[in-house]
Amino acid sequence: MGKGDKGTPAFEMTWDSTSSSGYCSQEESDPELELFYTARTSLFPRRTPARPPLDEKPEKQPQALSKAELEQKIKAYNSQIKSNLFMSLNKDGSFTGFIKVQLKLVRPVSVPASKKPSCLQDRKGSGRSQPIKRRTSFYLPKDTSKHLHLSSRTPASEVIQALLRKFTVLDNPRKFALFERTEQEGQVSLRKLTDEEEPLKLRLLSGPCDKTLSFVLKENETGEVNWDAFSMPELQNFLRILQREEEEHMRQIVQRYTRCREKMQEALASRTPG
């Protein structure tokens, strides 16, 4: 399946029920709500020693299958799923199907914001008023997921672009990366897909089990945060968020030691001298 007009990727998208709402605006949100979305979230890269970088593993090369082998694999795949998210083989040797992508973004994304007409303009019935184009920052709800209907020839780069377009995210797609998450014998690992890799082929070869293989959209970490990519209001908001998180962390520490002290005092009071 090729691209349509105006560079539209060759796949359709269906919304998952876990992502119907939950945006948190940087400009218009309640401060307490904003803190809720950013709790336990660090703006700085996490250092995890003794673990290799996520993209250190070599790129997987899916084996080439004949049309008969593809037909057999697709039939086996469809027999294992308990929904209507089937795969189907096309006459040209490609196939279509669904993948599920989890969005695990720790930093805000930029989306367009429009200023509504004022009450005065509404009373005048002005039909020419146009929304003012500007940006605002949102935190996407944690563990939001999307089901994508795509072709076996759709590369990872187009999957990223389509996800951002669905959320009307204005950030550069290069800020994000699609990861393959695998779990084997309790060991979870992530591998960053290259732009050219085709996720649906990986899905077919691994089977429909999300525990065996799933896809995650994350920030394209390079080890350092590119602060120049953020606007002044965003940076100022980050500082406010960090201050709130620091204050909350200090409050929890004081509360924990206070409880510990009270228990010690109760234990001392319950004992008789001697």
mmCIF file of C-alpha atoms in Angstrom, residues 10 37 40 74 91 105 141-142 161-162 176 185 191 244 249 252 268:
data_model
loop_
_atom_site.group_PDB
_atom_site.id
_atom_site.type_symbol
_atom_site.label_atom_id
_atom_site.label_comp_id
_atom_site.label_asym_id
_atom_site.label_seq_id
_atom_site.Cartn_x
_atom_site.Cartn_y
_atom_site.Cartn_z
ATOM 1 C CA ALA A 10 -0.749 4.447 3.862
ATOM 2 C CA TYR A 37 0.459 14.800 35.977
ATOM 3 C CA ARG A 40 7.434 11.500 40.153
ATOM 4 C CA ILE A 74 -1.173 -14.758 8.936
ATOM 5 C CA LYS A 91 -2.427 -9.647 -3.886
ATOM 6 C CA LEU A 105 6.318 10.621 27.284
ATOM 7 C CA PRO A 141 -1.896 11.058 30.010
ATOM 8 C CA LYS A 142 0.373 8.317 31.293
ATOM 9 C CA GLN A 161 4.402 11.141 12.242
ATOM 10 C CA ALA A 162 0.855 9.779 12.200
ATOM 11 C CA PHE A 176 10.542 11.030 19.309
ATOM 12 C CA GLU A 185 11.956 -14.920 31.344
ATOM 13 C CA ARG A 191 15.202 -1.509 21.384
ATOM 14 C CA ARG A 244 6.844 21.732 43.474
ATOM 15 C CA HIS A 249 9.556 15.230 48.241
ATOM 16 C CA GLN A 252 7.167 13.285 52.438
ATOM 17 C CA LEU A 268 9.165 4.147 75.129
#
